[in-house]
Coordinates of C-alpha atoms and ligand atoms in Angstrom, one line a residue:
X1 CA 10.8 65.2 2.9
X2 CA 11.6 67.8 5.5
X3 CA 15.0 67.5 7.2
X4 CA 15.5 67.4 10.9
X5 CA 16.7 71.0 10.7
X6 CA 13.4 72.1 9.0
X7 CA 11.3 70.2 11.6
X8 CA 13.3 71.9 14.4
X9 CA 12.9 75.3 12.7
X10 CA 9.2 74.9 12.5
X11 CA 9.0 73.5 16.0
X12 CA 10.5 76.8 17.1
X13 CA 7.3 78.6 15.9
X14 CA 3.8 77.1 15.6
X15 CA 4.8 73.5 16.4
X16 CA 6.3 74.5 19.8
X17 CA 2.9 74.8 21.5
X18 CA 1.5 71.4 20.3
X19 CA 1.6 68.2 22.3
X20 CA 4.2 65.5 21.4
X21 CA 1.3 63.1 20.5
X22 CA -0.3 65.5 18.2
X23 CA 3.1 66.3 16.6
X24 CA 3.7 62.5 16.1
X25 CA 0.2 62.1 14.5
X26 CA 0.7 65.0 12.2
X27 CA 4.2 63.9 11.2
X28 CA 2.7 60.4 10.4
X29 CA 0.0 61.9 8.3
X30 CA 2.5 64.2 6.5
X31 CA 4.8 61.3 5.7
X32 CA 1.8 59.3 4.5
X33 CA 0.7 62.2 2.2
X34 CA 4.3 62.6 1.0
X35 CA 4.5 58.9 0.2
X36 CA 1.2 59.1 -1.7
X37 CA 2.4 62.2 -3.6
X38 CA 5.7 60.6 -4.6
X39 CA 3.8 57.4 -5.7
X40 CA 1.4 59.5 -7.7
X41 CA 4.2 61.6 -9.2
X42 CA 6.0 58.4 -10.4
X43 CA 2.8 57.0 -11.8
X44 CA 2.0 60.2 -13.7
X45 CA 5.5 60.4 -15.0
X46 CA 5.2 56.8 -16.4
X47 CA 1.8 57.7 -17.8
X48 CA 3.2 60.7 -19.6
X49 CA 6.1 58.7 -21.0
X50 CA 3.8 56.1 -22.3
X51 CA 1.7 58.8 -23.9
X52 CA 4.8 60.3 -25.5
X53 CA 6.0 56.9 -26.7
X54 CA 2.7 56.0 -28.1
X55 CA 1.0 58.9 -29.9
X56 CA -1.9 56.7 -31.1
X57 CA -3.1 56.4 -27.5
X58 CA -4.5 59.9 -28.0
X59 CA -5.6 62.3 -25.4
X60 CA -3.6 65.0 -23.7
X61 CA -0.2 64.8 -25.5
X62 CA -0.4 68.6 -25.7
X63 CA 0.7 69.3 -22.2
X64 CA 3.2 66.7 -21.0
X65 CA 6.7 68.1 -20.8
X66 CA 5.9 70.9 -23.2
X67 CA 6.9 74.5 -22.5
X68 CA 3.5 76.0 -21.8
X69 CA 4.8 79.4 -22.8
X70 CA 5.4 78.2 -26.4
X71 CA 2.6 78.5 -28.9
X72 CA 0.4 75.5 -29.5
X73 CA -1.8 75.9 -32.6
X74 CA -5.2 74.1 -32.3
X75 CA -6.3 71.2 -34.6
X76 CA -7.9 72.6 -37.7
X77 CA -5.8 75.8 -37.9
X78 CA -5.9 77.2 -41.4
X79 CA -2.6 78.0 -43.1
X80 CA -0.7 79.0 -46.2
X81 CA 2.8 78.0 -47.2
X82 CA 5.0 79.9 -49.6
X83 CA 8.7 78.8 -50.0
X84 CA 9.6 79.5 -53.6
X85 CA 10.2 83.2 -53.0
X86 CA 9.9 85.9 -50.3
X87 CA 6.3 86.3 -49.2
X88 CA 4.7 89.0 -51.3
X89 CA 1.0 88.3 -50.7
X90 CA -0.4 88.4 -47.2
X91 CA -4.0 88.6 -48.3
X92 CA -5.0 85.0 -47.6
X93 CA -6.9 85.3 -44.3
X94 CA -5.5 82.2 -42.6
X95 CA -4.3 81.5 -39.0
X96 CA -0.7 80.5 -39.9
X97 CA 1.9 81.3 -42.5
X98 CA 4.8 79.0 -43.2
X99 CA 7.5 81.0 -44.9
X100 CA 11.3 80.7 -45.6
X101 CA 13.5 81.7 -42.7
X102 CA 16.2 83.2 -44.9
X103 CA 14.2 84.8 -47.7
X104 CA 11.9 86.8 -45.5
X105 CA 12.8 89.9 -43.5
X106 CA 11.6 90.5 -40.0
X107 CA 9.3 93.2 -41.4
X108 CA 7.2 90.6 -43.2
X109 CA 6.8 88.7 -39.9
X110 CA 5.9 91.9 -38.1
X111 CA 3.3 92.6 -40.9
X112 CA 1.8 89.2 -40.4
X113 CA 1.7 89.6 -36.7
X114 CA -0.1 92.9 -37.1
X115 CA -2.8 91.0 -39.0
X116 CA -3.0 88.5 -36.1
X117 CA -1.4 85.7 -38.0
X118 CA 1.2 83.3 -36.6
X119 CA 4.4 82.6 -38.4
X120 CA 6.3 79.4 -38.9
X121 CA 9.8 79.8 -40.3
X122 CA 11.0 77.1 -42.7
X123 CA 14.6 75.9 -43.0
X124 CA 16.2 72.7 -44.1
X125 CA 17.7 71.0 -41.0
X126 CA 18.8 67.8 -42.8
X127 CA 20.3 69.0 -46.0
X128 CA 23.0 71.3 -47.3
X129 CA 21.7 73.9 -49.8
X130 CA 24.5 75.5 -51.7
X131 CA 22.8 78.8 -52.1
X132 CA 22.2 79.6 -48.4
X133 CA 24.1 82.5 -46.8
X134 CA 25.6 80.0 -44.2
X135 CA 26.5 77.3 -46.8
X136 CA 30.3 77.8 -46.3
X137 CA 29.9 76.7 -42.6
X138 CA 29.1 73.1 -43.6
X139 CA 32.1 70.8 -43.3
X140 CA 32.7 68.8 -46.4
X141 CA 32.9 65.5 -44.4
X142 CA 29.3 66.1 -43.1
X143 CA 27.8 66.3 -46.6
X144 CA 26.3 63.1 -48.1
X145 CA 24.3 62.1 -51.2
X146 CA 22.7 64.7 -53.4
X147 CA 18.9 64.9 -53.5
X148 CA 18.1 63.7 -57.0
X149 CA 15.1 66.1 -57.6
X150 CA 16.5 69.2 -55.9
X151 CA 19.5 70.8 -57.5
X152 CA 22.3 72.0 -55.2
X153 CA 20.9 70.1 -52.2
X154 CA 22.5 67.2 -50.3
X155 CA 21.9 65.2 -47.2
X156 CA 24.0 66.1 -44.1
X157 CA 25.2 64.1 -41.1
X158 CA 22.6 65.1 -38.5
X159 CA 24.7 63.5 -35.8
X160 CA 27.6 66.0 -36.4
X161 CA 28.2 68.7 -33.8
X162 CA 29.2 71.1 -36.6
X163 CA 25.8 70.6 -38.3
X164 CA 24.0 71.0 -35.0
X165 CA 25.8 74.3 -34.4
X166 CA 24.7 75.6 -37.8
X167 CA 21.1 74.7 -36.9
X168 CA 21.2 76.4 -33.5
X169 CA 22.5 79.5 -35.3
X170 CA 19.5 79.2 -37.6
X171 CA 17.2 78.9 -34.6
X172 CA 18.8 82.1 -33.2
X173 CA 18.0 83.8 -36.5
X174 CA 14.3 82.6 -36.2
X175 CA 14.1 84.1 -32.8
X176 CA 15.7 87.4 -33.9
X177 CA 13.2 87.7 -36.8
X178 CA 10.3 87.1 -34.5
X179 CA 9.1 83.7 -35.8
X180 CA 6.5 81.9 -33.6
X181 CA 7.8 78.5 -34.6
X182 CA 10.0 76.6 -37.0
X183 CA 9.5 74.0 -39.7
X184 CA 12.8 72.1 -39.9
X185 CA 12.7 70.1 -43.1
X186 CA 14.4 66.9 -44.3
X187 CA 14.8 65.2 -40.9
X188 CA 13.9 61.9 -42.5
X189 CA 17.2 61.0 -44.1
X190 CA 16.7 57.4 -42.9
X191 CA 13.9 57.1 -45.5
X192 CA 16.1 58.3 -48.3
X193 CA 19.4 57.3 -50.0
X194 CA 21.4 59.7 -47.8
X195 CA 24.9 58.3 -48.4
X196 CA 25.7 58.7 -44.7
X197 CA 24.0 55.6 -43.1
X198 CA 21.5 57.7 -41.2
X199 CA 19.0 55.7 -39.1
X200 CA 15.6 56.3 -37.5
X201 CA 17.4 56.5 -34.2
X202 CA 19.6 59.4 -35.5
X203 CA 16.4 61.2 -36.5
X204 CA 14.8 60.7 -33.1
X205 CA 17.9 62.1 -31.4
X206 CA 18.2 65.0 -33.8
X207 CA 14.5 65.9 -33.6
X208 CA 14.6 65.9 -29.8
X209 CA 17.7 68.1 -30.0
X210 CA 16.0 70.6 -32.3
X211 CA 12.9 70.6 -30.0
X212 CA 15.0 71.4 -26.9
X213 CA 16.9 74.2 -28.7
X214 CA 13.7 75.6 -30.2
X215 CA 11.9 75.6 -26.8
X216 CA 14.9 77.3 -25.1
X217 CA 14.4 80.1 -27.6
X218 CA 10.6 80.3 -27.1
X219 CA 9.9 78.8 -30.5
X220 CA 7.4 76.1 -31.3
X221 CA 8.3 73.3 -33.6
X222 CA 6.7 70.6 -35.8
X223 CA 7.7 67.3 -37.3
X224 CA 8.1 67.3 -41.1
X225 CA 6.9 64.0 -42.6
X226 CA 9.0 61.3 -40.8
X227 CA 6.0 59.1 -40.1
X228 CA 8.1 56.2 -38.7
X229 CA 9.3 58.2 -35.7
X230 CA 6.0 60.0 -34.8
X231 CA 5.4 57.8 -31.7
X232 CA 8.8 58.5 -30.4
X233 CA 8.8 62.3 -30.7
X234 CA 5.2 63.5 -30.8
X235 CA 5.4 64.7 -27.2
X236 CA 8.1 67.2 -28.2
X237 CA 6.3 68.5 -31.2
X238 CA 3.5 71.1 -31.5
X239 CA 2.3 70.0 -35.0
X240 CA 3.0 67.9 -38.1
X241 CA 3.8 69.2 -41.5
X242 CA 3.0 66.4 -44.0
X243 CA 3.3 66.1 -47.7
X244 CA 1.2 63.7 -49.7
X245 CA -0.2 61.4 -47.0
X246 CA -3.4 61.2 -49.0
X247 CA -1.6 60.3 -52.2
X248 CA 0.4 57.6 -50.4
X249 CA -2.5 56.4 -48.3
X250 CA -0.7 57.0 -44.9
X251 CA -2.8 59.8 -43.4
X252 CA -3.8 57.4 -40.6
X253 CA -0.2 57.5 -39.4
X254 CA -0.3 61.3 -39.2
X255 CA -3.7 61.3 -37.6
X256 CA -1.8 60.5 -34.4
X257 CA -1.2 64.3 -34.2
X258 CA -4.8 65.3 -34.4
X259 CA -5.7 62.7 -31.8
X260 CA -3.1 64.3 -29.5
X261 CA -4.7 67.7 -30.1
X262 CA -2.0 68.9 -32.5
X263 CA -2.7 70.1 -36.0
X264 CA -1.5 68.4 -39.2
X265 CA -0.5 71.0 -41.8
X266 CA -1.1 68.8 -44.8
X267 CA -0.1 69.4 -48.4
X268 CA -1.1 67.6 -51.5
X269 CA 0.3 68.1 -55.0
X270 CA -2.3 66.6 -57.4
X271 CA -0.8 68.4 -60.4
X272 CA 2.5 66.5 -60.0
X273 CA 6.0 68.0 -60.1
X274 CA 5.9 69.5 -63.6
X275 CA 2.9 71.7 -63.5
X276 CA 2.8 74.9 -61.4
X277 CA -0.1 77.0 -62.6
X278 CA -3.1 78.8 -61.2
X279 CA -5.7 76.3 -62.3
X280 CA -8.1 74.9 -59.8
X281 CA -8.1 71.2 -59.1
X282 CA -11.5 69.5 -59.4
X283 CA -13.3 66.1 -59.6
X284 CA -11.5 62.9 -58.6
X285 CA -8.1 64.6 -58.2
X286 CA -9.6 67.0 -55.6
X287 CA -11.5 64.2 -53.8
X288 CA -8.4 62.1 -53.6
X289 CA -6.5 65.0 -52.0
X290 CA -9.2 66.0 -49.6
X291 CA -11.2 62.9 -48.5
X292 CA -9.7 60.3 -46.2
X293 CA -10.2 59.0 -42.7
X294 CA -10.4 61.9 -40.2
X295 CA -9.7 64.4 -43.1
X296 CA -12.1 66.8 -41.4
X297 CA -9.5 67.4 -38.7
X298 CA -6.6 67.9 -41.1
X299 CA -5.4 71.4 -42.2
X300 CA -5.3 70.3 -45.9
X301 CA -4.0 72.6 -48.7
X302 CA -3.7 71.7 -52.4
X303 CA -0.5 73.5 -53.7
X304 CA 1.8 73.5 -56.7
X305 CA 4.9 71.5 -55.8
X306 CA 7.1 74.7 -56.1
X307 CA 5.1 76.2 -53.2
X308 CA 4.4 79.5 -54.8
X309 CA 1.5 81.7 -53.9
X310 CA -1.2 79.6 -55.5
X311 CA -3.3 77.5 -53.1
X312 CA -6.6 75.8 -52.9
X313 CA -8.5 74.5 -49.8
X314 CA -10.8 71.4 -49.7
Ligands
NAG401 C1 5.5 87.4 -56.0 O1 6.8 87.2 -56.4 C2 6.9 86.2 -57.5 C3 8.4 86.0 -57.7 O2 9.1 87.1 -57.9 C4 6.2 86.8 -58.7 O3 6.3 85.8 -59.8 C5 4.8 87.0 -58.3 O4 4.1 87.6 -59.4 C6 4.7 87.9 -57.1 N1 3.3 88.0 -56.7 C7 2.7 89.2 -56.2 C8 1.3 89.1 -55.8 O5 3.3 90.2 -56.1
NAG402 C1 9.8 78.4 -22.0 O1 10.3 79.3 -23.0 C2 10.5 80.6 -22.6 C3 10.9 81.5 -23.7 O2 12.1 81.1 -24.3 C4 11.6 80.6 -21.5 O3 11.8 81.9 -21.0 C5 11.2 79.7 -20.3 O4 12.2 79.6 -19.4 C6 10.8 78.3 -20.9 N1 10.2 77.5 -19.8 C7 10.5 76.2 -19.6 C8 9.8 75.6 -18.5 O5 11.3 75.6 -20.3

């Protein structure tokens, strides 16, 4: 609402020549419009919050509160993910590459950009990995239970300031290397024996923190797995990265993303965790990976669990 000073200031110019009655009428109309605008603003604000709190309501989750300058990939984007070594094969003609933040030099990201690909940089945001170059920065007291299937890796306390500082430094690295977005893994400690008492609420708070820090650096961000918190964080996310929703019959949970016009980069590992070969998956194993409700909108890849170069589309 304009202050008396502002009204006086404008009265000194155009308003000066108008009759008092006309001024009063215009002031009344202005106040009415202002009141309407404020009411509408509050209503819209509530609507957006509802949308963010309830991803399954669908619709325009893509815009509310998001930084419009950050990259939003469309539903159905094609992709490739290679995490077991530095990327050495950029031939797959897909829209998006998800590659390891530490293993890959900026020149690889530049090369992908020159081929009109977008690049998502992967790092583990919820675990300590003893081989990473910043491993010595993790305080011992913030390290929890080991991940049984992944040697040298343990859950970390995602509520710790020290851990969060490490992750913002990783986001700085992602920006320096020219990544378009980040894929922070292992944010679902609540769903695992983490040894630190981590809860869903801790995940929600941590994911929102990562989203703010990513956005401040012009980086897009996605939610890895963590189906239980989708409705609380989907407004802050530009995509989902999901593993094995078809195998576990939970793709309907992740479909909240495609309904909000955000892609689900979906992985299935029909060969299991022992076999990493170049053999194509066929028959029932392929059907089970590829066919489920709304599967036509998912960005599904069949991969070896070690996430090497080999991939197959549906
Ligand atoms: C990529 O690197 C891996 C690991 O060093 C190697 O096994 C593979 O043959 C390489 N692939 C290509 C296409 O160079
Ligand atoms: C969006 O991100 C860009 C790049 O970091 C930044 O310059 C800009 O201020 C951000 N805008 C908003 C509204 O957060």
